[in-house]
Amino acid sequence: MTRNKKNYLIILSGLLCFGMASCSDDDTKEAEGTKTDAQFIGQKVGNFLAEEWYPGGELGTTDNVSAGCYEDEAPVVNQMGLIDAFNKGEAFFERNYNTGTAPFNGLGPAAVRKSCLDCHPAYGHGKRVDRYTASWGNGYLLVVYHPVDGQNSDDGPYVAEVTGMPQTLASSPFLAPIDEDQIQLDWKKLTAMESGLPMEFPDGEKYELIYPELYIPESAFNTNPTPYETGPVAFRLESTIGIIGTGLIDAIPDDSIKKQYANEAAHGVELNPAMWDKEKNDWAASAMYTANGVNRIKKFTYACTRGSLQDGAGANAIWNITNVSRSDRPYLYSTNAWAKKMSETPEVIAAIKANPKSPYYADGTNEGIKEAVNGLLQPGTNQFDNQWHNFTPEMSDENFWAFMVWHRGLAIPRARNLNDPEVQRGKQVFNEIGCQYCHRAKWQTTNDNFWSPSILTTKNLNLPTYKNQNIYPYTDMVQHRLFMKNGIHGSWCRTTPLWGRGLSKINTGAEDRLHDCRARNEIEAIMWHGYSKNSDAYESTVKFYNLPKADRDAVVKFLQSI
């Protein structure tokens, strides 16, 4: 197993500590525990294969399991000579963007956040917050949609008046599409499970579940028209997922995912018709994501909207979160409704009129400024589609390549404590109660024939490649429905990988789980799976509910170890 300098220092430090372990009984016990764990790493222990210590395979796993390990590069990054690009790309993820300082220029004129790190604190899953602000640590994205089956429905199309990832930031003199000071977020305590499951286990141990209620009044929308003028409006929260190991997920072949869908369909699992055609027993037409003439299966985001890490997830977010354009997306992430409202706002026109150097100044007349604002703020297409969209892309192809090297090169941390009998028991129970059907443990990357955008391929720019690795992300890559109270928009949600989540506390300071961070620990996350009898995981949740406490604790310890 290849180790970087950081990992070598950690191992050396551990050896030095072991050499001084005779100072006290406590120190001796700690050192013996470390020795016990270390002597089994890379070996078969109990019901764990030797390779399960390295969930990202030899090319994708870091030995570092301490604070900061989510930031580590995979061993393949160094093997391929890409470490300089990786480090450069990391800066584009962590730094705040602004309106004028290259290479971090281009923020706005409307934006979701100033940096990617704001949404992914310490590179992990988002953290639960009590107030929505576009600042560091808030890993939430707003979802604003028109419900189709009543106000509390999870289903319905996004409103067209704000972007799919609604923006609450704007550059002067503009107003944000949504005034975040008017966003109302409340956390409610669940009083009863719709399924009838009691809020305490048979042995008397209680658990508590909470869920968010979100409301945004019409006055908060700086658009013309407002979403309220085009139909009923509803709101949901979606937390960012951890970005560790995403290159390894990208390396899972489409053919393997198709076999998983077909296998679940054969066993009577109801699948999202937008992804799987039940009659044809094959992909639905909408399951395909086409980029540069290449079809890939949609597998990224909760809603499975993107087919490649290189044209989705982070690649998409570096553009639409900060609104920084590049050569393959030389246009704004905005809406016509916002452009129209800004062109009609007197204080915006007045501020531009007072600044002849403004790119929106035009001929300096009210009508000229109005036309320029409306033209420049309108969303474009992938061509310069009118006289206004003639600006130079702000992120160079080489910088985007570095960002992609970093994103695809993030490691997954090594598993821990697999030699512990309680962890081994937890794995056994996890499988016995049926959790492994959705949280499939093992995948193979085979040739890792990843898709790459033309702005990289035309320059022969390579990316980290994970060929022939056995990986253990614990996801079936399929969408399921849990039917939680105030659940996820669209109802269908891709099974989230479980690997590395046991290190969330030391990396991010929080252990929040599920799509909106409503679960504050593993027990709460599991029990939310049984809120409704319609949940795809209801039967497994009932089995977990009826376990003795020792087995429940073992499952939790297993989840914290993988």
Coordinates of C-alpha atoms in Angstrom, one line a residue, residues 244-536:
I244 CA -14.5 11.7 -0.3
G245 CA -14.1 8.8 -2.7
T246 CA -16.2 10.3 -5.5
G247 CA -13.7 9.4 -8.2
L248 CA -14.0 5.7 -7.1
I249 CA -17.8 5.9 -7.4
D250 CA -17.3 7.4 -10.9
A251 CA -15.2 4.4 -11.8
I252 CA -18.1 1.9 -11.2
P253 CA -19.0 0.7 -14.7
D254 CA -22.4 1.5 -16.2
D255 CA -22.8 -2.2 -17.1
S256 CA -22.4 -3.2 -13.5
I257 CA -25.0 -0.7 -12.3
K258 CA -27.4 -2.0 -15.0
K259 CA -27.0 -5.6 -13.6
Q260 CA -27.8 -4.3 -10.2
Y261 CA -31.0 -2.6 -11.4
A262 CA -32.0 -5.8 -13.3
N263 CA -31.3 -7.9 -10.3
E264 CA -33.5 -5.8 -8.1
A265 CA -36.2 -5.6 -10.7
A266 CA -36.2 -9.5 -10.9
H267 CA -36.7 -9.6 -7.1
G268 CA -39.8 -7.4 -7.3
V269 CA -38.2 -4.2 -6.1
E270 CA -40.1 -1.1 -7.4
L271 CA -37.7 1.1 -9.3
N272 CA -37.9 4.7 -10.4
P273 CA -39.6 4.6 -13.9
A274 CA -37.5 7.5 -14.9
M275 CA -34.5 5.2 -14.6
W276 CA -35.8 1.7 -15.3
D277 CA -38.4 0.6 -17.9
K278 CA -40.2 -2.2 -16.2
E279 CA -41.8 -3.5 -19.5
K280 CA -38.6 -3.5 -21.5
N281 CA -36.6 -4.6 -18.4
D282 CA -33.9 -2.1 -19.5
W283 CA -32.9 1.5 -18.9
A284 CA -35.6 4.2 -19.5
A285 CA -34.6 6.8 -22.1
S286 CA -34.4 9.4 -19.4
A287 CA -31.8 7.4 -17.5
M288 CA -29.2 8.3 -20.0
Y289 CA -27.0 11.4 -19.7
T290 CA -25.5 12.6 -22.9
A291 CA -22.4 14.8 -23.1
N292 CA -20.2 15.3 -26.1
G293 CA -22.2 12.6 -27.9
V294 CA -21.4 10.0 -25.2
N295 CA -24.2 8.3 -23.2
R296 CA -23.6 7.5 -19.6
I297 CA -26.0 6.3 -16.9
K298 CA -27.1 9.0 -14.4
K299 CA -25.7 8.1 -11.0
F300 CA -24.6 11.2 -9.2
T301 CA -26.7 13.4 -6.8
Y302 CA -29.7 12.1 -4.8
A303 CA -31.9 12.4 -7.8
C304 CA -29.4 10.7 -10.2
T305 CA -29.3 13.7 -12.5
R306 CA -25.7 13.4 -13.8
G307 CA -23.8 10.6 -15.5
S308 CA -20.2 11.5 -14.8
L309 CA -18.2 13.3 -12.0
Q310 CA -16.5 15.3 -14.8
D311 CA -19.8 16.8 -16.0
G312 CA -21.8 16.7 -12.7
A313 CA -21.5 16.9 -9.0
G314 CA -18.4 19.0 -8.4
A315 CA -17.7 19.8 -12.0
N316 CA -21.2 21.3 -12.2
A317 CA -21.1 23.0 -8.8
I318 CA -17.9 24.9 -9.5
W319 CA -19.9 26.7 -12.1
N320 CA -23.4 27.1 -10.7
I321 CA -22.6 27.5 -7.0
T322 CA -20.2 30.4 -7.5
N323 CA -21.4 31.3 -11.0
V324 CA -17.9 31.2 -12.4
S325 CA -17.9 30.6 -16.1
R326 CA -15.5 28.5 -18.2
S327 CA -15.0 27.7 -21.9
D328 CA -17.6 24.9 -21.9
R329 CA -20.1 26.9 -19.9
P330 CA -19.5 30.6 -21.0
Y331 CA -22.7 31.9 -19.6
L332 CA -24.5 32.7 -16.4
Y333 CA -26.5 30.5 -14.0
S334 CA -29.5 32.7 -13.7
T335 CA -33.2 33.0 -14.7
N336 CA -35.1 35.4 -16.9
A337 CA -37.4 36.2 -14.0
W338 CA -34.5 37.5 -12.0
A339 CA -33.0 39.5 -14.9
K340 CA -36.3 41.1 -15.6
K341 CA -36.8 42.1 -11.9
M342 CA -33.4 43.6 -11.6
S343 CA -33.9 45.6 -14.8
E344 CA -37.1 47.0 -13.2
T345 CA -35.7 47.8 -9.8
P346 CA -35.2 51.6 -9.4
E347 CA -32.3 51.4 -6.9
V348 CA -30.4 49.0 -9.2
I349 CA -30.8 51.4 -12.2
A350 CA -29.8 54.4 -10.0
A351 CA -26.6 52.7 -8.7
I352 CA -25.5 51.8 -12.2
K353 CA -26.3 55.2 -13.6
A354 CA -24.0 56.7 -10.9
N355 CA -21.1 54.5 -12.1
P356 CA -20.2 55.0 -15.8
K357 CA -17.5 52.3 -15.5
S358 CA -20.2 49.7 -14.8
P359 CA -20.5 47.0 -17.6
Y360 CA -24.3 47.6 -17.4
Y361 CA -24.0 51.4 -18.0
A362 CA -24.6 51.2 -21.8
D363 CA -25.6 54.8 -23.0
G364 CA -26.3 56.0 -19.4
T365 CA -30.0 56.4 -19.9
N366 CA -32.6 54.6 -17.8
E367 CA -33.8 52.6 -20.8
G368 CA -30.3 51.8 -22.0
I369 CA -29.3 50.5 -18.5
K370 CA -32.5 48.6 -18.2
E371 CA -31.8 46.8 -21.6
A372 CA -28.2 46.1 -20.6
V373 CA -29.2 44.7 -17.2
N374 CA -31.9 42.5 -18.6
G375 CA -29.6 41.3 -21.4
L376 CA -26.5 40.6 -19.3
L377 CA -28.3 38.8 -16.5
Q378 CA -30.4 36.5 -18.6
P379 CA -29.2 32.9 -18.6
G380 CA -27.4 31.9 -21.8
T381 CA -27.0 28.6 -23.6
N382 CA -23.8 26.8 -24.5
Q383 CA -23.4 29.3 -27.3
F384 CA -23.2 33.1 -27.1
D385 CA -26.8 33.5 -28.0
N386 CA -27.2 37.3 -28.1
Q387 CA -25.3 40.5 -28.2
W388 CA -24.8 40.6 -24.5
H389 CA -23.2 37.2 -23.9
N390 CA -19.8 38.0 -25.2
F391 CA -17.7 37.9 -22.0
T392 CA -14.5 35.9 -21.5
P393 CA -14.8 32.7 -19.4
E394 CA -13.4 33.3 -15.9
M395 CA -11.9 29.8 -15.2
S396 CA -9.2 28.6 -17.5
D397 CA -9.3 25.0 -18.9
E398 CA -6.0 24.2 -17.1
N399 CA -7.5 25.4 -13.7
F400 CA -10.6 23.3 -14.3
W401 CA -8.4 20.3 -15.0
A402 CA -6.6 20.8 -11.7
F403 CA -9.9 21.0 -10.0
M404 CA -11.0 17.7 -11.6
V405 CA -7.7 16.0 -10.7
W406 CA -8.4 17.0 -7.1
H407 CA -12.0 16.0 -7.1
R408 CA -11.4 12.6 -8.8
G409 CA -8.3 12.1 -6.7
L410 CA -9.8 12.3 -3.2
A411 CA -9.1 9.1 -1.2
I412 CA -11.4 7.1 1.1
P413 CA -10.0 6.5 4.6
R414 CA -8.9 3.0 5.7
A415 CA -11.5 0.9 7.7
R416 CA -10.9 0.6 11.4
N417 CA -11.4 -2.1 14.2
L418 CA -12.4 -4.9 11.8
N419 CA -10.7 -7.3 14.2
D420 CA -13.1 -6.3 17.0
P421 CA -15.7 -9.1 17.6
E422 CA -18.4 -6.5 18.2
V423 CA -17.7 -5.0 14.8
Q424 CA -17.8 -8.4 13.2
R425 CA -21.1 -9.1 14.9
G426 CA -22.4 -5.8 13.7
K427 CA -21.6 -6.7 10.1
Q428 CA -23.4 -10.1 10.5
V429 CA -26.5 -8.5 11.9
F430 CA -26.5 -5.7 9.3
N431 CA -26.6 -8.4 6.6
E432 CA -29.1 -10.6 8.4
I433 CA -31.7 -7.9 8.8
G434 CA -31.4 -7.0 5.1
C435 CA -29.5 -3.7 5.1
Q436 CA -27.0 -5.1 2.5
Y437 CA -29.7 -5.2 -0.2
C438 CA -29.6 -1.5 -0.6
H439 CA -26.2 -0.8 1.0
R440 CA -24.4 -3.3 -1.2
A441 CA -20.8 -3.6 0.1
K442 CA -18.6 -4.4 -2.9
W443 CA -18.1 -3.2 -6.4
Q444 CA -15.3 -3.6 -9.0
T445 CA -14.0 -0.7 -11.0
T446 CA -12.7 -2.8 -13.9
N447 CA -11.1 -0.6 -16.6
D448 CA -12.4 2.7 -15.3
N449 CA -13.3 4.1 -18.7
F450 CA -14.3 7.5 -17.4
W451 CA -15.8 10.2 -19.5
S452 CA -13.9 13.4 -19.8
P453 CA -15.0 16.7 -21.3
S454 CA -13.5 17.9 -24.5
I455 CA -11.8 20.9 -22.8
L456 CA -9.5 18.2 -21.1
T457 CA -9.3 15.6 -23.9
T458 CA -8.2 18.1 -26.6
K459 CA -5.3 19.0 -24.4
N460 CA -4.5 15.4 -23.4
L461 CA -5.0 16.2 -19.7
N462 CA -5.2 13.0 -17.7
L463 CA -7.1 12.3 -14.5
P464 CA -6.6 9.8 -11.6
T465 CA -7.6 6.4 -12.8
Y466 CA -8.7 3.5 -10.6
K467 CA -8.3 0.3 -12.7
N468 CA -9.3 -3.1 -11.4
Q469 CA -10.0 -2.1 -7.8
N470 CA -12.3 -3.9 -5.4
I471 CA -14.1 -1.2 -3.5
Y472 CA -16.5 -1.1 -0.6
P473 CA -18.8 2.0 -0.7
Y474 CA -21.9 0.3 0.7
T475 CA -24.4 1.5 -1.9
D476 CA -26.4 -0.3 -4.6
M477 CA -26.3 2.9 -6.7
V478 CA -30.1 2.6 -7.1
Q479 CA -32.8 5.0 -6.0
H480 CA -35.3 4.0 -3.3
R481 CA -38.1 5.7 -1.4
L482 CA -38.4 6.0 2.4
F483 CA -41.5 8.3 2.6
M484 CA -40.2 10.3 5.5
K485 CA -42.2 13.2 6.9
N486 CA -41.2 16.3 4.9
G487 CA -39.1 14.0 2.9
I488 CA -36.8 14.5 -0.1
H489 CA -38.0 16.3 -3.2
G490 CA -38.8 13.9 -5.9
S491 CA -39.3 11.0 -3.4
W492 CA -36.7 8.8 -5.0
C493 CA -33.2 9.0 -3.4
R494 CA -30.0 7.2 -4.5
T495 CA -28.6 5.0 -1.7
T496 CA -25.9 7.1 -0.1
P497 CA -22.5 5.4 0.4
L498 CA -21.7 4.6 4.0
W499 CA -17.9 4.3 3.7
G500 CA -15.8 6.7 5.8
R501 CA -18.8 8.2 7.6
G502 CA -17.6 6.9 11.0
L503 CA -14.9 9.5 10.8
S504 CA -17.3 12.4 10.3
K505 CA -17.1 13.6 13.9
I506 CA -13.3 14.1 14.0
N507 CA -13.3 15.7 10.6
T508 CA -16.4 17.9 10.6
G509 CA -17.4 18.0 14.2
A510 CA -20.8 16.5 13.5
E511 CA -22.4 13.1 12.7
D512 CA -25.5 14.3 11.0
R513 CA -26.9 11.9 8.4
L514 CA -29.7 11.5 5.8
H515 CA -30.5 13.9 2.9
D516 CA -31.3 16.9 5.2
C517 CA -29.2 16.1 8.3
R518 CA -32.3 15.3 10.3
A519 CA -30.6 12.2 11.8
R520 CA -28.0 13.2 14.4
N521 CA -26.6 9.7 14.8
E522 CA -26.8 6.3 13.3
I523 CA -29.8 5.1 15.4
E524 CA -31.9 8.1 14.3
A525 CA -30.9 7.5 10.6
I526 CA -31.9 3.8 10.8
M527 CA -35.3 4.5 12.5
W528 CA -36.3 7.1 9.9
H529 CA -36.1 4.3 7.4
G530 CA -39.2 2.9 9.2
Y531 CA -41.3 6.0 9.5
S532 CA -43.8 4.7 6.9
K533 CA -44.9 1.2 6.1
N534 CA -44.5 2.2 2.4
S535 CA -40.7 2.7 2.9
D536 CA -38.5 0.3 0.9

